[in-house]
Amino acid sequence: MRIKVFILFISYLICNQSLSFSQTKASYPQRFFDPGKLTEVGVYYYPEHWDESQWERDFANMKALGFDFVHLAEFAWAHLEPEEGIYTFEWLDKAVSLADTYGMKVIMCTSTATPPVWLLRKHPDIAIMKENGMRLDHGARQHPSFSSTFYREYSLKMIEKLAQHYGPDKRIMGWQLDNEPRPAADYSEVAQQRFRDWLKTRYKTIDKLNKAWGTAFWSQVYNDFSQINIPQLSVRFMNPHQILDYQRFITDETVSFLDDQARTIRKYASPDQWITSNYIPEYGDGHLRASKEQDFPTYTRYQVFGENLGIGPRGYRLSHVERIAMANDFFRPVRNLYGVMELQPGQVNWGQINPQPLPGAVRLWLWHVFAGGSKFTCTYRFRAPIYGIEMYHYGIVDTDGITPTRGGLEFKKFIEEIKLLRKAYNPKAKNNAAYEARRTAILYHHENTWDMQRNKQTTQWNTINHVSKYYDALKSFGCPVDFIEEQTDFNNYKIIIAPAYQLIDSSLVKKWTAYVEQGGNLILSCRTGHKNRNGQLWEAPFAAPIYELIGSKIDFYDLPLPETPNHVLFGNIAYPWTSWGEILLPDNGTEIWGTYEDDFYKGSTAITFRRLGKGTVTYVSVDSQEGKMEKEVLKKLYSRLSIPVLDLPDGLHIEYRDGFGIAVNYADKTYTLPVPENVKYLIGDKTIPTAGVSVWVEN
Ligand code: GAL
């Protein structure tokens, strides 16, 4: 008996380890994908939108274009459970079997973004209540609240049926939970109560909460958890610590709802079915990396919708090179694997202005997604809608249901090109060694972004832009970049940049220090270490906990007016800045790399560098207007560390994956690639035009 219990215990440990987030980051989800296929391509199809007599034709056309899989049932709850407890899977069975007939696998979705009207009418309180008291209603989507107990119950009941039906089905390759799930504020009574319960679990006593929220300020003190309400986010002077906790709460609500869905599916899913969700790469959204139950994350990307101006007067038709690059580098490190669930197939309908993408743009984006290491790319959607709120949105085929659009043909071309790469694939091939030697991590935490957003101090500050200045510089050096979290093993990286890392604690400072002492090279920038995890300043000199590490003290910070920028002098060039500058008092032995150029603090220190143990710490106390200063500082550092970097022109990115070199050009001019003469081009060549792609193998 004892032995049996022991064996059970050991197998429990083994099973749990295989699913644990941190232990198996590198290997666990890889088993879902055949490395030799490199990547697969899929498409959304909504059979419920079309006459059943057309389904077979549509599946045959998807196959003819080369798609490997199809994405089904995303918003189909009303068709799957038309009345409470009455499930109708026959129509979906038919679609799954047609996909199979035409040799395509299926991603099955949980349609929780669109509950049926009977559920809303039975429980109107499942819908979100806005801050002004307005309750959302049936007729759009994403109106239910993740805090509603009824909504969770009904969702899981429906998902259980779906999972019982399709979990054992080999034709289903994986599952998508919800659609673009995001934390949303809900002021309903149920949500208020869940917030109070969440706070009780976090703080145990009201005294601790009062301290963490600094409620002595303005008589905000609470006697009991029952007195607490969700903060009114539109009120300018709301308690910032309360808001920080509320953002954590709605993030947890999103994560726990998705994880409940995943656990329900996993009870029935065959071991080769994976579970994911399709996230919008909004880097302030804390839930993007938090799920413990999903196998890996995927993202959705729309590039051309009248914003993202790109390079030159037509740059808006291609978008900015950073959009896909940064999403790749943000999602991949979570599980060392990612996919893209929606990639824009052509013109969209929901921007303020909805231009046509440049011919070639869709193929460019597909290659760019691939370059980051993606295992698949899927697109929204096969047929252009002819009714509903998304009319005028392109699909892979036109409104006639059969004629491929330009984007559709670009998908076809990419699918054909990938077949060429599969033939050339060498499982033993290594990525270019100089590229790998440049690998750099950016340490990022969404809570810093939230906190600075509420506490900006100047309209000029934008956290994501600040991070992007470092990111863009790294990409122009041709660096592979991983966005990492605090629990990541820092020693995997020779260089780590932690831009504007505002919320810290002593264990993080210790981890940074140990990393540097053991030979790591850390770059910290302005606004780092100002506050504790409750978002409160230290009862000490400004950012005191990082002084020893950076080898400087901070005298004060300044925020000039946008009309009269100040300048920072680095390497004989004066760079304008307006958004943040800390005036440093360096210790003896700390090198001064940059100084302030104007005003009453002219000549004082702005940028420092120091050695500590076997490593180095660079502190950049200022955020330049255009990011050119950040690039030059990094250039100097990489040169000090003897790490050669490229100097890629604007809009040109180069990545390596599976031994293939891939270049994408978002610029308005043709470039010559800075790669050796003796490489063998599989796609394109050394000369790369606007929207061009080149792919090569070396040796
Ligand atoms: C996405 C969404 C899809 C569809 C698409 C239209 O954000 O996930 O369901 O609405 O936009 O471009």
Short mmCIF file of C-alpha atoms in Angstrom, two decimals, residues 105-556:
data_model
loop_
_atom_site.label_atom_id
_atom_site.label_comp_id
_atom_site.label_asym_id
_atom_site.label_seq_id
_atom_site.Cartn_x
_atom_site.Cartn_y
_atom_site.Cartn_z
CA LYS A 105 -6.50 19.99 -39.22
CA VAL A 106 -8.75 22.10 -36.99
CA ILE A 107 -8.28 24.65 -34.22
CA MET A 108 -11.41 24.43 -32.08
CA CYS A 109 -12.48 27.54 -30.17
CA THR A 110 -14.44 28.25 -27.02
CA SER A 111 -16.98 30.87 -28.05
CA THR A 112 -17.14 32.66 -24.72
CA ALA A 113 -16.85 36.14 -26.25
CA THR A 114 -20.40 35.79 -27.60
CA PRO A 115 -22.93 34.17 -25.24
CA PRO A 116 -26.40 33.39 -26.66
CA VAL A 117 -29.25 35.79 -25.97
CA TRP A 118 -31.15 33.30 -23.75
CA LEU A 119 -28.30 33.47 -21.25
CA LEU A 120 -28.30 37.28 -21.19
CA ARG A 121 -32.06 37.40 -20.78
CA LYS A 122 -31.97 34.84 -17.98
CA HIS A 123 -29.04 36.54 -16.21
CA PRO A 124 -28.72 40.15 -17.42
CA ASP A 125 -26.15 40.61 -14.67
CA ILE A 126 -23.56 38.52 -16.49
CA ALA A 127 -22.90 41.65 -18.57
CA ILE A 128 -20.30 44.23 -17.63
CA MET A 129 -21.50 47.34 -15.78
CA LYS A 130 -19.62 50.43 -16.89
CA GLU A 131 -18.32 53.01 -14.47
CA ASN A 132 -21.35 55.23 -15.21
CA GLY A 133 -23.73 52.42 -14.24
CA MET A 134 -24.66 51.40 -17.81
CA ARG A 135 -25.09 47.65 -18.19
CA LEU A 136 -23.93 46.23 -21.54
CA ASP A 137 -26.45 44.22 -23.54
CA HIS A 138 -26.71 41.56 -26.24
CA GLY A 139 -25.93 42.63 -29.81
CA ALA A 140 -22.14 43.09 -29.86
CA ARG A 141 -19.45 40.90 -28.31
CA GLN A 142 -17.19 40.76 -25.27
CA HIS A 143 -19.94 42.16 -23.07
CA PRO A 144 -19.91 39.46 -20.36
CA SER A 145 -17.82 39.98 -17.26
CA PHE A 146 -15.06 37.54 -16.32
CA SER A 147 -16.13 38.22 -12.73
CA SER A 148 -19.66 36.93 -13.23
CA THR A 149 -20.15 33.61 -11.47
CA PHE A 150 -23.08 32.71 -13.73
CA TYR A 151 -21.12 33.49 -16.87
CA ARG A 152 -18.22 31.36 -15.68
CA GLU A 153 -20.59 28.51 -14.76
CA TYR A 154 -22.46 28.54 -18.05
CA SER A 155 -19.26 28.93 -20.05
CA LEU A 156 -17.59 25.98 -18.39
CA LYS A 157 -20.72 23.83 -18.83
CA MET A 158 -20.72 24.55 -22.56
CA ILE A 159 -16.94 24.08 -22.84
CA GLU A 160 -17.16 20.74 -21.02
CA LYS A 161 -19.64 19.48 -23.62
CA LEU A 162 -17.45 20.76 -26.44
CA ALA A 163 -14.37 19.16 -24.93
CA GLN A 164 -16.15 15.83 -24.36
CA HIS A 165 -17.14 15.91 -28.00
CA TYR A 166 -13.88 17.08 -29.61
CA GLY A 167 -11.24 16.31 -26.98
CA PRO A 168 -10.66 12.73 -28.13
CA ASP A 169 -10.86 13.76 -31.81
CA LYS A 170 -7.53 13.43 -33.64
CA ARG A 171 -8.65 15.89 -36.30
CA ILE A 172 -8.48 18.70 -33.73
CA MET A 173 -4.91 20.00 -33.41
CA GLY A 174 -5.49 22.50 -30.66
CA TRP A 175 -7.82 24.86 -28.83
CA GLN A 176 -8.21 28.62 -28.69
CA LEU A 177 -9.80 30.04 -25.54
CA ASP A 178 -12.16 33.01 -25.92
CA ASN A 179 -11.17 35.73 -28.40
CA GLU A 180 -8.53 38.35 -27.71
CA PRO A 181 -9.28 38.18 -23.98
CA ARG A 182 -8.42 41.37 -22.08
CA PRO A 183 -9.05 42.59 -18.57
CA ALA A 184 -12.09 44.90 -18.57
CA ALA A 185 -13.41 47.03 -15.73
CA ASP A 186 -16.76 45.86 -14.39
CA TYR A 187 -18.52 47.81 -11.63
CA SER A 188 -21.32 45.31 -10.99
CA GLU A 189 -22.06 44.07 -7.47
CA VAL A 190 -20.58 40.61 -8.11
CA ALA A 191 -17.33 42.13 -9.35
CA GLN A 192 -17.21 44.51 -6.37
CA GLN A 193 -17.55 41.55 -4.01
CA ARG A 194 -14.92 39.51 -5.81
CA PHE A 195 -12.53 42.48 -5.60
CA ARG A 196 -13.09 42.69 -1.83
CA ASP A 197 -12.49 38.93 -1.49
CA TRP A 198 -9.34 39.22 -3.58
CA LEU A 199 -8.07 42.00 -1.31
CA LYS A 200 -8.87 39.96 1.79
CA THR A 201 -6.78 37.10 0.45
CA ARG A 202 -3.94 39.45 -0.40
CA TYR A 203 -3.81 41.53 2.78
CA LYS A 204 -5.54 39.40 5.46
CA THR A 205 -6.08 42.47 7.68
CA ILE A 206 -7.53 45.87 6.85
CA ASP A 207 -4.56 47.52 8.58
CA LYS A 208 -2.18 46.00 6.08
CA LEU A 209 -4.34 47.22 3.21
CA ASN A 210 -4.53 50.72 4.70
CA LYS A 211 -0.75 50.78 4.84
CA ALA A 212 -0.27 49.42 1.32
CA TRP A 213 -2.73 51.93 -0.09
CA GLY A 214 -1.48 54.85 1.99
CA THR A 215 -5.04 55.61 3.07
CA ALA A 216 -3.90 58.04 5.75
CA PHE A 217 -3.70 60.43 2.80
CA TRP A 218 -6.94 62.43 2.36
CA SER A 219 -8.85 60.49 5.03
CA GLN A 220 -9.19 57.44 2.83
CA VAL A 221 -8.81 54.98 5.69
CA TYR A 222 -11.04 51.84 5.72
CA ASN A 223 -12.38 50.06 8.80
CA ASP A 224 -13.45 46.94 6.97
CA PHE A 225 -13.06 45.24 3.58
CA SER A 226 -16.82 45.56 3.00
CA GLN A 227 -16.39 49.35 2.64
CA ILE A 228 -14.09 49.06 -0.35
CA ASN A 229 -15.30 49.67 -3.89
CA ILE A 230 -13.68 49.30 -7.27
CA PRO A 231 -11.77 52.56 -7.98
CA GLN A 232 -13.41 55.00 -10.38
CA LEU A 233 -10.80 55.02 -13.10
CA SER A 234 -12.05 58.17 -14.77
CA VAL A 235 -11.61 60.20 -11.56
CA ARG A 236 -8.28 61.97 -11.82
CA PHE A 237 -7.27 61.95 -8.16
CA MET A 238 -8.22 58.36 -7.30
CA ASN A 239 -5.81 56.54 -4.99
CA PRO A 240 -3.01 55.17 -7.25
CA HIS A 241 -2.22 52.20 -4.99
CA GLN A 242 -5.86 51.13 -5.06
CA ILE A 243 -5.80 51.37 -8.85
CA LEU A 244 -2.61 49.29 -9.05
CA ASP A 245 -4.29 46.54 -7.04
CA TYR A 246 -7.43 46.79 -9.13
CA GLN A 247 -5.38 46.29 -12.30
CA ARG A 248 -3.82 43.23 -10.68
CA PHE A 249 -7.29 41.98 -9.76
CA ILE A 250 -8.82 42.25 -13.24
CA THR A 251 -5.70 40.64 -14.66
CA ASP A 252 -6.13 37.72 -12.26
CA GLU A 253 -9.82 37.48 -13.19
CA THR A 254 -8.87 37.14 -16.87
CA VAL A 255 -6.14 34.61 -16.18
CA SER A 256 -8.23 32.48 -13.83
CA PHE A 257 -11.15 32.39 -16.26
CA LEU A 258 -8.90 31.23 -19.09
CA ASP A 259 -7.14 28.74 -16.84
CA ASP A 260 -10.52 27.31 -15.73
CA GLN A 261 -11.38 26.86 -19.39
CA ALA A 262 -8.05 25.16 -20.08
CA ARG A 263 -8.46 22.78 -17.12
CA THR A 264 -11.95 21.83 -18.31
CA ILE A 265 -10.68 21.06 -21.80
CA ARG A 266 -7.68 19.15 -20.54
CA LYS A 267 -9.92 16.63 -18.78
CA TYR A 268 -10.93 15.33 -22.20
CA ALA A 269 -8.27 16.54 -24.64
CA SER A 270 -5.98 14.02 -26.26
CA PRO A 271 -2.32 14.63 -25.27
CA ASP A 272 -1.40 15.95 -28.71
CA GLN A 273 -3.97 18.77 -28.58
CA TRP A 274 -2.53 22.05 -27.35
CA ILE A 275 -4.35 24.95 -25.67
CA THR A 276 -3.73 28.64 -26.32
CA SER A 277 -5.46 31.99 -26.54
CA ASN A 278 -5.09 34.79 -29.08
CA TYR A 279 -3.78 37.88 -27.35
CA ILE A 280 -3.55 41.43 -28.62
CA PRO A 281 0.07 42.56 -28.16
CA GLU A 282 -0.85 45.44 -25.85
CA TYR A 283 2.21 45.34 -23.65
CA GLY A 284 0.43 46.99 -20.75
CA ASP A 285 -1.87 43.97 -20.48
CA GLY A 286 -0.62 41.90 -17.59
CA HIS A 287 -2.41 38.71 -18.50
CA LEU A 288 -0.42 38.12 -21.70
CA ARG A 289 2.18 35.92 -20.06
CA ALA A 290 0.44 34.93 -16.86
CA SER A 291 -1.59 31.81 -17.70
CA LYS A 292 -0.19 28.68 -16.10
CA GLU A 293 -2.49 26.29 -17.90
CA GLN A 294 -2.05 27.22 -21.54
CA ASP A 295 0.67 25.48 -23.49
CA PHE A 296 1.94 28.62 -25.24
CA PRO A 297 0.62 32.05 -26.24
CA THR A 298 -0.38 33.31 -29.67
CA TYR A 299 -0.96 36.86 -30.80
CA THR A 300 -3.12 38.74 -33.31
CA ARG A 301 -1.67 41.49 -35.51
CA TYR A 302 -3.25 44.15 -37.68
CA GLN A 303 -0.74 46.43 -39.32
CA VAL A 304 -2.46 48.81 -41.71
CA PHE A 305 -5.44 50.82 -40.40
CA GLY A 306 -4.47 54.43 -40.97
CA GLU A 307 -1.96 54.63 -38.10
CA ASN A 308 1.57 53.17 -37.76
CA LEU A 309 2.96 55.53 -40.36
CA GLY A 310 6.14 53.59 -41.16
CA ILE A 311 8.82 55.03 -43.42
CA GLY A 312 8.14 57.61 -46.15
CA PRO A 313 4.80 58.94 -47.44
CA ARG A 314 3.50 55.40 -48.24
CA GLY A 315 4.91 53.81 -45.07
CA TYR A 316 1.39 53.54 -43.63
CA ARG A 317 0.68 50.82 -46.20
CA LEU A 318 3.36 48.59 -44.70
CA SER A 319 3.32 49.70 -41.06
CA HIS A 320 6.24 50.05 -38.69
CA VAL A 321 8.90 47.32 -38.73
CA GLU A 322 8.80 47.09 -34.95
CA ARG A 323 5.18 45.89 -34.67
CA ILE A 324 5.66 42.26 -35.68
CA ALA A 325 9.28 42.13 -34.51
CA MET A 326 8.47 43.15 -30.96
CA ALA A 327 5.41 40.89 -30.72
CA ASN A 328 7.59 37.94 -31.85
CA ASP A 329 10.25 38.76 -29.27
CA PHE A 330 7.70 39.32 -26.52
CA PHE A 331 5.63 36.16 -27.01
CA ARG A 332 8.32 33.62 -28.00
CA PRO A 333 10.29 33.63 -24.71
CA VAL A 334 7.19 32.79 -22.62
CA ARG A 335 7.40 29.10 -23.63
CA ASN A 336 10.10 29.25 -26.25
CA LEU A 337 7.32 28.80 -28.79
CA TYR A 338 4.47 30.88 -30.20
CA GLY A 339 2.04 31.15 -33.06
CA VAL A 340 0.18 34.01 -34.70
CA MET A 341 -3.56 33.48 -34.65
CA GLU A 342 -4.68 36.45 -36.75
CA LEU A 343 -2.57 38.19 -39.36
CA GLN A 344 -4.30 40.85 -41.41
CA PRO A 345 -5.20 39.47 -44.87
CA GLY A 346 -5.87 42.85 -46.53
CA GLN A 347 -7.92 45.97 -45.93
CA VAL A 348 -9.75 46.17 -42.58
CA ASN A 349 -12.93 48.02 -41.67
CA TRP A 350 -12.49 49.21 -38.11
CA GLY A 351 -9.76 51.87 -38.30
CA GLN A 352 -10.56 55.58 -38.49
CA ILE A 353 -9.16 55.31 -42.01
CA ASN A 354 -8.77 51.91 -43.66
CA PRO A 355 -6.26 52.01 -46.52
CA GLN A 356 -5.19 49.14 -48.77
CA PRO A 357 -1.94 47.52 -47.69
CA LEU A 358 0.88 47.87 -50.23
CA PRO A 359 1.02 44.97 -52.70
CA GLY A 360 3.50 42.54 -51.11
CA ALA A 361 2.81 43.74 -47.56
CA VAL A 362 0.89 40.64 -46.49
CA ARG A 363 3.70 38.35 -47.69
CA LEU A 364 6.26 40.58 -45.97
CA TRP A 365 4.38 40.27 -42.66
CA LEU A 366 4.07 36.50 -43.06
CA TRP A 367 7.83 36.21 -43.47
CA HIS A 368 8.42 38.55 -40.58
CA VAL A 369 6.25 36.40 -38.29
CA PHE A 370 8.16 33.35 -39.51
CA ALA A 371 11.52 35.04 -38.89
CA GLY A 372 10.75 35.28 -35.17
CA GLY A 373 10.40 31.50 -34.93
CA SER A 374 6.61 31.15 -35.11
CA LYS A 375 5.17 27.62 -35.41
CA PHE A 376 2.11 28.76 -37.31
CA THR A 377 0.31 31.74 -38.76
CA CYS A 378 -3.43 31.87 -39.15
CA THR A 379 -5.53 34.62 -40.69
CA TYR A 380 -8.86 36.21 -39.99
CA ARG A 381 -10.74 35.23 -42.25
CA PHE A 382 -11.39 33.05 -45.31
CA ARG A 383 -14.49 34.75 -46.74
CA ALA A 384 -15.04 38.51 -46.61
CA PRO A 385 -18.19 39.16 -44.56
CA ILE A 386 -21.23 40.48 -46.40
CA TYR A 387 -23.28 41.31 -43.31
CA GLY A 388 -22.62 42.33 -39.72
CA ILE A 389 -20.32 44.96 -38.24
CA GLU A 390 -17.27 43.74 -40.14
CA MET A 391 -18.50 44.44 -43.68
CA TYR A 392 -15.71 45.90 -45.86
CA HIS A 393 -13.15 43.67 -44.07
CA TYR A 394 -11.04 41.66 -46.46
CA GLY A 395 -10.73 37.90 -46.42
CA ILE A 396 -8.63 35.40 -48.32
CA VAL A 397 -11.43 35.35 -50.87
CA ASP A 398 -13.64 38.23 -51.92
CA THR A 399 -17.30 38.99 -51.15
CA ASP A 400 -18.28 36.59 -53.97
CA GLY A 401 -16.91 33.78 -51.79
CA ILE A 402 -14.58 32.40 -54.44
CA THR A 403 -12.16 34.92 -55.95
CA PRO A 404 -8.84 35.09 -54.07
CA THR A 405 -7.94 38.60 -52.94
CA ARG A 406 -4.45 40.01 -53.35
CA GLY A 407 -3.77 39.10 -49.72
CA GLY A 408 -5.14 35.61 -50.38
CA LEU A 409 -2.69 35.17 -53.24
CA GLU A 410 0.14 36.43 -51.04
CA PHE A 411 -0.73 33.78 -48.45
CA LYS A 412 -0.66 31.20 -51.26
CA LYS A 413 2.74 32.41 -52.37
CA PHE A 414 4.12 32.23 -48.82
CA ILE A 415 2.78 28.71 -48.39
CA GLU A 416 4.54 27.66 -51.59
CA GLU A 417 7.77 29.36 -50.53
CA ILE A 418 7.73 27.57 -47.17
CA LYS A 419 7.64 24.28 -49.07
CA LEU A 420 10.96 25.29 -50.67
CA LEU A 421 12.41 25.89 -47.22
CA ARG A 422 11.17 22.55 -45.93
CA LYS A 423 13.21 20.88 -48.66
CA ALA A 424 16.30 22.83 -47.64
CA TYR A 425 15.76 22.29 -43.90
CA ASN A 426 18.72 20.79 -42.06
CA PRO A 427 17.87 19.86 -38.47
CA LYS A 428 21.53 20.21 -37.53
CA ALA A 429 21.99 23.68 -39.02
CA LYS A 430 22.94 26.37 -36.53
CA ASN A 431 22.04 30.03 -36.61
CA ASN A 432 24.77 32.46 -37.59
CA ALA A 433 27.18 32.54 -34.62
CA ALA A 434 27.72 36.32 -34.60
CA TYR A 435 23.93 36.78 -34.48
CA GLU A 436 23.61 34.48 -31.47
CA ALA A 437 26.51 36.23 -29.74
CA ARG A 438 24.50 39.48 -29.87
CA ARG A 439 21.47 37.98 -28.08
CA THR A 440 20.14 40.52 -25.57
CA ALA A 441 17.30 40.46 -23.06
CA ILE A 442 14.90 43.23 -22.13
CA LEU A 443 13.48 42.84 -18.64
CA TYR A 444 9.89 43.99 -18.72
CA HIS A 445 7.02 44.05 -16.23
CA HIS A 446 3.58 45.40 -17.13
CA GLU A 447 3.09 46.74 -13.58
CA ASN A 448 5.78 49.35 -14.25
CA THR A 449 3.84 50.45 -17.32
CA TRP A 450 0.56 50.66 -15.38
CA ASP A 451 2.11 52.59 -12.55
CA MET A 452 3.88 55.15 -14.71
CA GLN A 453 0.73 55.61 -16.78
CA ARG A 454 -1.16 56.84 -13.67
CA ASN A 455 1.84 58.79 -12.39
CA LYS A 456 3.41 60.19 -15.54
CA GLN A 457 4.49 63.59 -14.19
CA THR A 458 4.67 64.90 -17.76
CA THR A 459 2.59 64.48 -20.87
CA GLN A 460 5.88 63.74 -22.63
CA TRP A 461 6.38 60.37 -20.94
CA ASN A 462 5.37 57.16 -22.73
CA THR A 463 6.67 53.92 -21.23
CA ILE A 464 6.30 51.72 -24.30
CA ASN A 465 8.03 54.37 -26.45
CA HIS A 466 10.83 54.43 -23.93
CA VAL A 467 11.25 50.64 -24.11
CA SER A 468 11.01 50.83 -27.92
CA LYS A 469 13.96 53.21 -28.13
CA TYR A 470 16.21 50.48 -26.70
CA TYR A 471 14.45 47.75 -28.65
CA ASP A 472 14.77 49.58 -31.98
CA ALA A 473 18.46 50.20 -31.35
CA LEU A 474 19.01 46.49 -30.67
CA LYS A 475 17.19 45.49 -33.85
CA SER A 476 19.27 47.94 -35.87
CA PHE A 477 22.34 46.12 -34.47
CA GLY A 478 20.84 42.85 -35.77
CA CYS A 479 20.43 41.49 -32.22
CA PRO A 480 18.09 38.67 -31.37
CA VAL A 481 16.05 40.01 -28.45
CA ASP A 482 14.09 38.15 -25.75
CA PHE A 483 11.67 39.96 -23.47
CA ILE A 484 12.16 38.29 -20.12
CA GLU A 485 10.57 38.30 -16.68
CA GLU A 486 12.05 38.56 -13.21
CA GLN A 487 11.90 34.80 -12.66
CA THR A 488 13.97 34.13 -15.81
CA ASP A 489 17.52 32.92 -15.24
CA PHE A 490 19.41 36.16 -15.92
CA ASN A 491 22.64 34.23 -16.44
CA ASN A 492 21.35 33.03 -19.82
CA TYR A 493 22.04 36.52 -21.14
CA LYS A 494 25.27 38.41 -21.51
CA ILE A 495 23.40 41.72 -21.63
CA ILE A 496 20.11 42.68 -19.96
CA ILE A 497 18.38 46.02 -20.36
CA ALA A 498 15.75 46.97 -17.76
CA PRO A 499 14.25 50.22 -19.06
CA ALA A 500 12.35 52.43 -16.58
CA TYR A 501 11.91 49.58 -14.12
CA GLN A 502 10.01 51.60 -11.57
CA LEU A 503 8.66 49.04 -9.07
CA ILE A 504 11.30 46.99 -7.29
CA ASP A 505 12.09 45.17 -4.08
CA SER A 506 15.29 44.16 -2.37
CA SER A 507 15.30 40.67 -3.86
CA LEU A 508 15.30 42.08 -7.40
CA VAL A 509 18.18 44.41 -6.56
CA LYS A 510 20.04 41.40 -5.12
CA LYS A 511 19.35 39.37 -8.26
CA TRP A 512 20.59 42.22 -10.48
CA THR A 513 23.70 42.63 -8.35
CA ALA A 514 24.51 38.90 -8.36
CA TYR A 515 24.00 38.81 -12.13
CA VAL A 516 26.48 41.65 -12.64
CA GLU A 517 29.01 40.32 -10.15
CA GLN A 518 29.03 37.02 -12.01
CA GLY A 519 29.81 38.74 -15.30
CA GLY A 520 26.47 40.05 -16.58
CA ASN A 521 26.11 43.48 -18.16
CA LEU A 522 23.10 45.41 -16.92
CA ILE A 523 21.66 48.59 -18.37
CA LEU A 524 19.16 50.49 -16.26
CA SER A 525 17.40 53.63 -17.36
CA CYS A 526 15.62 56.57 -15.77
CA ARG A 527 12.66 55.98 -13.44
CA THR A 528 14.12 52.66 -12.29
CA GLY A 529 13.71 51.72 -8.65
CA HIS A 530 11.70 54.72 -7.54
CA LYS A 531 8.98 52.75 -5.80
CA ASN A 532 8.16 49.59 -3.91
CA ARG A 533 5.67 47.01 -5.22
CA ASN A 534 2.72 48.93 -3.75
CA GLY A 535 3.72 51.87 -5.89
CA GLN A 536 4.99 53.94 -2.93
CA LEU A 537 8.19 55.99 -2.92
CA TRP A 538 10.96 54.95 -0.53
CA GLU A 539 11.35 56.72 2.79
CA ALA A 540 14.92 57.42 1.69
CA PRO A 541 16.66 59.49 -0.99
CA PHE A 542 15.11 59.14 -4.41
CA ALA A 543 15.60 55.56 -5.81
CA ALA A 544 18.09 54.88 -3.01
CA PRO A 545 17.96 51.05 -3.29
CA ILE A 546 19.76 51.14 -6.65
CA TYR A 547 22.54 53.62 -5.73
CA GLU A 548 25.07 51.00 -4.73
CA LEU A 549 24.43 49.02 -7.90
CA ILE A 550 24.67 51.93 -10.33
CA GLY A 551 27.51 53.65 -8.47
CA SER A 552 25.72 57.01 -8.34
CA LYS A 553 23.22 58.92 -6.31
CA ILE A 554 20.35 60.88 -7.78
CA ASP A 555 20.28 64.55 -6.88
CA PHE A 556 16.90 65.44 -8.44
#
